[in-house]
Amino acid sequence: MFNLEEIKQLISLIDESDIQEFEISKDGEKIHLRKPGKVETVVMQTETTIPSMPEIKNPIQVQPQLNTEQASVNIEGQAVQSQQQDANTHVITSPMVGTFYTAPSPNSPDYVSVGDKVSENTVVCIVEAMKLMNEIEAETKGEVLEILVENGQLVEYGQPLFSIKLS
Amino acid sequence: MNLQQQLIQILQDHESDYVSGEQLSQHLQCSRTAIWKHIQKLKQGGYEIEAVHRLGYRLLSSPATLDEDWIANNIKTTWMGKRLLYYKEVESTQDIAKNVLQQSEKQSSAENGTVIIAETQTKGRGRMGRHWHSPLGKGLWFSIILKPDLPLQQVPQLTLLVSVALCRTLRKFGLDAGIKWPNDIHIAGKKVSGILLESSADDQRVHYTIAGIGIAVNLEKDDYPTSLHPIAVSMKMAAEQTFEREEVLCTFLCELEAIYSIYMEQGFAPIKTLWETLTISLHKPITINTPQEVIHGTAIGIDDYGAMKVEVEDGEGKRSIRTIFSGDVNFQADGSECR
């Protein structure tokens, strides 16, 4: 399967070239890159989940202003999963790119665990970027069904973090 | 009044004489050893107390208190710091700021630019819940409430913006200060100031942003725990002179207001340029400790979000660029640590 470095190199090569659209297959995995006019998205089709890319570089870019559905295209595996959840489930997504933390400090207990009840103002995690610690609230009432990312992991804009069973 | 406050009261009442340990222990009904321990605590708290064998204790000076009137009369900003809440001792000014915001939510009053400042913090905090040392009367320990109308993706840029304002302030006071990514201020390889921003937001809107700032103004070596000696420095230690904290604060708030308005009008590009001219982090070997890995490389710049671009080399000599959003940055321990 493509590793992260290969994908990054592909992106920068296409980036520097005049190629508008590009597709490559390897071991049943396909990467499709496109530069259509102003709004560019990176589309990956793969059976496995590729780690999200930290690189944000023009002109191939994950646009922050895209809506959640579009922005999560680059992590299609998870996005599809979240869209298939039934109507009783709410998915909390990351409002920014950064590092995901389950607790305020390494020695503190986690904000929430699977099975915990949450309400609108319950803080569920922190996402940090450049020493901005952003607390994320559940925004809904229910029970934590699943924690979809690991402590310390880099998360993308729009990436699903928690699934909440609505009460 | 607790015992230490009573002790200070007695010493203040006898300003020109010595008060013996015997007298103090009788008056306060505790042992002379206990008195000695409380005196040590008071000294740590910024009181200068002389102890002379057979004579006793005498108060030489009390810790400095911030002159709120001077600030109100001399601050040259239009909104930043116009409302200033001053406390003697708090757990953390960040927590007070959160309370202020909760209160103001009920009253729907505008709080943008409100400054919460304390002479000392008992639970001052840095990144990842680390303790921030804030001894009484020696530094500027404060929080600023900011309510920028920005998409959350851009809010991390504010941490770099604050560091630019702070670094420029220290340079105005003649110090050779530089920014270590993302926002620590260093003088000759040691940290003089730290900045931490806390916010709350969902994907719809930013509820609030609180910038927590600590500036070691007049700390002396003895004011720091020994563990901090190799890594921390104050303005006073660096310049070998005492600074007026009120002046430092007013200059900083003025600088911050000016840079904040440039940012609101022109975006991050001018801030990025300013940051790059003030930084000490670029073009040298660094190590970044992230929660999941240790990255060795050379920082080559920051991107349009303020994230650091680091050139790394794999085992086969292939180079690539990594973008770093968070982590502890260390310069290589080969003597190049100081710039």
PDB file of C-alpha atoms in Angstrom, chain A residues 5 8-9 54-56 58 61-64 68 93-99 101 103-106 128-137 139 150-154 156-157, chain B residues 98 127-129 152-153 155-156 159-160 181-184 191 195-203 207-209 291-292 303-307 318 320-326:
ATOM      1  CA  GLU A   5       5.799   9.725   2.130  1.00  0.00           C
ATOM      2  CA  LYS A   8       3.247  13.430  -0.099  1.00  0.00           C
ATOM      3  CA  GLN A   9       5.811  13.171  -2.878  1.00  0.00           C
ATOM      4  CA  PRO A  54      -0.678  16.838   8.217  1.00  0.00           C
ATOM      5  CA  GLU A  55       0.535  18.738   5.161  1.00  0.00           C
ATOM      6  CA  ILE A  56      -1.652  21.663   4.226  1.00  0.00           C
ATOM      7  CA  ASN A  58      -1.509  25.171  -1.765  1.00  0.00           C
ATOM      8  CA  GLN A  61      -5.665  21.739  -0.057  1.00  0.00           C
ATOM      9  CA  VAL A  62      -8.300  20.564   2.290  1.00  0.00           C
ATOM     10  CA  GLN A  63     -10.368  23.712   2.455  1.00  0.00           C
ATOM     11  CA  PRO A  64     -11.425  24.514   6.011  1.00  0.00           C
ATOM     12  CA  THR A  68     -18.057  18.414   6.943  1.00  0.00           C
ATOM     13  CA  THR A  93     -16.152  15.947  14.458  1.00  0.00           C
ATOM     14  CA  SER A  94     -13.012  17.987  14.920  1.00  0.00           C
ATOM     15  CA  PRO A  95     -13.530  21.702  14.241  1.00  0.00           C
ATOM     16  CA  MET A  96      -9.826  22.185  13.496  1.00  0.00           C
ATOM     17  CA  VAL A  97      -6.560  20.520  12.540  1.00  0.00           C
ATOM     18  CA  GLY A  98      -4.499  19.622  15.585  1.00  0.00           C
ATOM     19  CA  THR A  99      -3.516  17.084  18.213  1.00  0.00           C
ATOM     20  CA  TYR A 101      -6.173  14.758  23.717  1.00  0.00           C
ATOM     21  CA  ALA A 103      -7.479  14.498  29.060  1.00  0.00           C
ATOM     22  CA  PRO A 104      -6.349  17.988  30.143  1.00  0.00           C
ATOM     23  CA  SER A 105      -2.914  16.642  31.156  1.00  0.00           C
ATOM     24  CA  PRO A 106      -1.100  13.294  30.933  1.00  0.00           C
ATOM     25  CA  GLU A 128      -4.397  21.522  20.314  1.00  0.00           C
ATOM     26  CA  ALA A 129      -2.667  23.496  17.605  1.00  0.00           C
ATOM     27  CA  MET A 130       0.183  25.953  18.233  1.00  0.00           C
ATOM     28  CA  LYS A 131      -0.495  25.922  21.991  1.00  0.00           C
ATOM     29  CA  LEU A 132      -4.121  26.828  21.537  1.00  0.00           C
ATOM     30  CA  MET A 133      -5.948  24.284  23.660  1.00  0.00           C
ATOM     31  CA  ASN A 134      -9.468  24.050  22.318  1.00  0.00           C
ATOM     32  CA  GLU A 135     -12.066  22.307  24.444  1.00  0.00           C
ATOM     33  CA  ILE A 136     -14.709  20.493  22.481  1.00  0.00           C
ATOM     34  CA  GLU A 137     -18.167  20.089  23.934  1.00  0.00           C
ATOM     35  CA  GLU A 139     -23.239  19.664  21.826  1.00  0.00           C
ATOM     36  CA  GLU A 150      -6.315   7.806  19.850  1.00  0.00           C
ATOM     37  CA  ASN A 151      -4.883  10.149  22.452  1.00  0.00           C
ATOM     38  CA  GLY A 152      -2.096  12.226  20.908  1.00  0.00           C
ATOM     39  CA  GLN A 153      -3.200  11.570  17.342  1.00  0.00           C
ATOM     40  CA  LEU A 154      -3.187  14.307  14.717  1.00  0.00           C
ATOM     41  CA  GLU A 156      -7.996  16.765  10.459  1.00  0.00           C
ATOM     42  CA  TYR A 157     -10.764  19.307  10.133  1.00  0.00           C
TER      43      TYR A 157
ATOM     44  CA  LYS B  98     -13.691  31.629  32.504  1.00  0.00           C
ATOM     45  CA  ARG B 127       0.713  23.374  28.361  1.00  0.00           C
ATOM     46  CA  MET B 128      -0.493  19.876  29.267  1.00  0.00           C
ATOM     47  CA  GLY B 129      -1.379  20.890  32.811  1.00  0.00           C
ATOM     48  CA  LEU B 152     -11.746  28.302  14.592  1.00  0.00           C
ATOM     49  CA  GLN B 153      -9.159  27.108  12.067  1.00  0.00           C
ATOM     50  CA  VAL B 155      -7.657  30.985  16.038  1.00  0.00           C
ATOM     51  CA  PRO B 156      -4.300  29.190  16.608  1.00  0.00           C
ATOM     52  CA  THR B 159      -0.940  32.416  19.768  1.00  0.00           C
ATOM     53  CA  LEU B 160       1.769  33.494  17.326  1.00  0.00           C
ATOM     54  CA  TRP B 181       7.940  28.124  18.116  1.00  0.00           C
ATOM     55  CA  PRO B 182       5.131  28.514  18.597  1.00  0.00           C
ATOM     56  CA  ASN B 183       5.147  31.248  21.220  1.00  0.00           C
ATOM     57  CA  ASP B 184       7.695  30.997  24.048  1.00  0.00           C
ATOM     58  CA  LYS B 191      12.582  31.164  28.777  1.00  0.00           C
ATOM     59  CA  ILE B 195       1.816  31.965  26.453  1.00  0.00           C
ATOM     60  CA  LEU B 196      -1.063  29.512  26.453  1.00  0.00           C
ATOM     61  CA  LEU B 197      -4.399  30.047  24.768  1.00  0.00           C
ATOM     62  CA  GLU B 198      -7.501  28.205  25.800  1.00  0.00           C
ATOM     63  CA  SER B 199     -10.680  28.281  23.816  1.00  0.00           C
ATOM     64  CA  SER B 200     -13.973  26.576  23.531  1.00  0.00           C
ATOM     65  CA  ALA B 201     -15.590  25.987  20.192  1.00  0.00           C
ATOM     66  CA  ASP B 202     -17.668  23.645  18.163  1.00  0.00           C
ATOM     67  CA  ASP B 203     -17.693  23.422  14.387  1.00  0.00           C
ATOM     68  CA  HIS B 207     -17.342  30.568  22.189  1.00  0.00           C
ATOM     69  CA  TYR B 208     -14.313  32.338  23.652  1.00  0.00           C
ATOM     70  CA  THR B 209     -10.540  32.566  23.646  1.00  0.00           C
ATOM     71  CA  PRO B 291       2.674  12.612  21.974  1.00  0.00           C
ATOM     72  CA  GLN B 292       3.249   9.864  19.418  1.00  0.00           C
ATOM     73  CA  ASP B 303       2.743  27.755   7.050  1.00  0.00           C
ATOM     74  CA  ASP B 304      -0.328  29.928   6.653  1.00  0.00           C
ATOM     75  CA  TYR B 305      -1.856  28.497   9.816  1.00  0.00           C
ATOM     76  CA  GLY B 306       1.239  29.042  11.947  1.00  0.00           C
ATOM     77  CA  ALA B 307       2.183  25.362  11.926  1.00  0.00           C
ATOM     78  CA  LYS B 318      15.510  11.097   1.361  1.00  0.00           C
ATOM     79  CA  SER B 320      10.634  15.465   3.039  1.00  0.00           C
ATOM     80  CA  ILE B 321       8.651  18.166   4.813  1.00  0.00           C
ATOM     81  CA  ARG B 322       6.585  17.482   7.909  1.00  0.00           C
ATOM     82  CA  THR B 323       4.045  19.947   9.266  1.00  0.00           C
ATOM     83  CA  ILE B 324       3.955  20.177  13.046  1.00  0.00           C
ATOM     84  CA  PHE B 325       0.918  21.449  14.924  1.00  0.00           C
ATOM     85  CA  SER B 326       1.983  20.710  18.486  1.00  0.00           C
TER      86      SER B 326
END
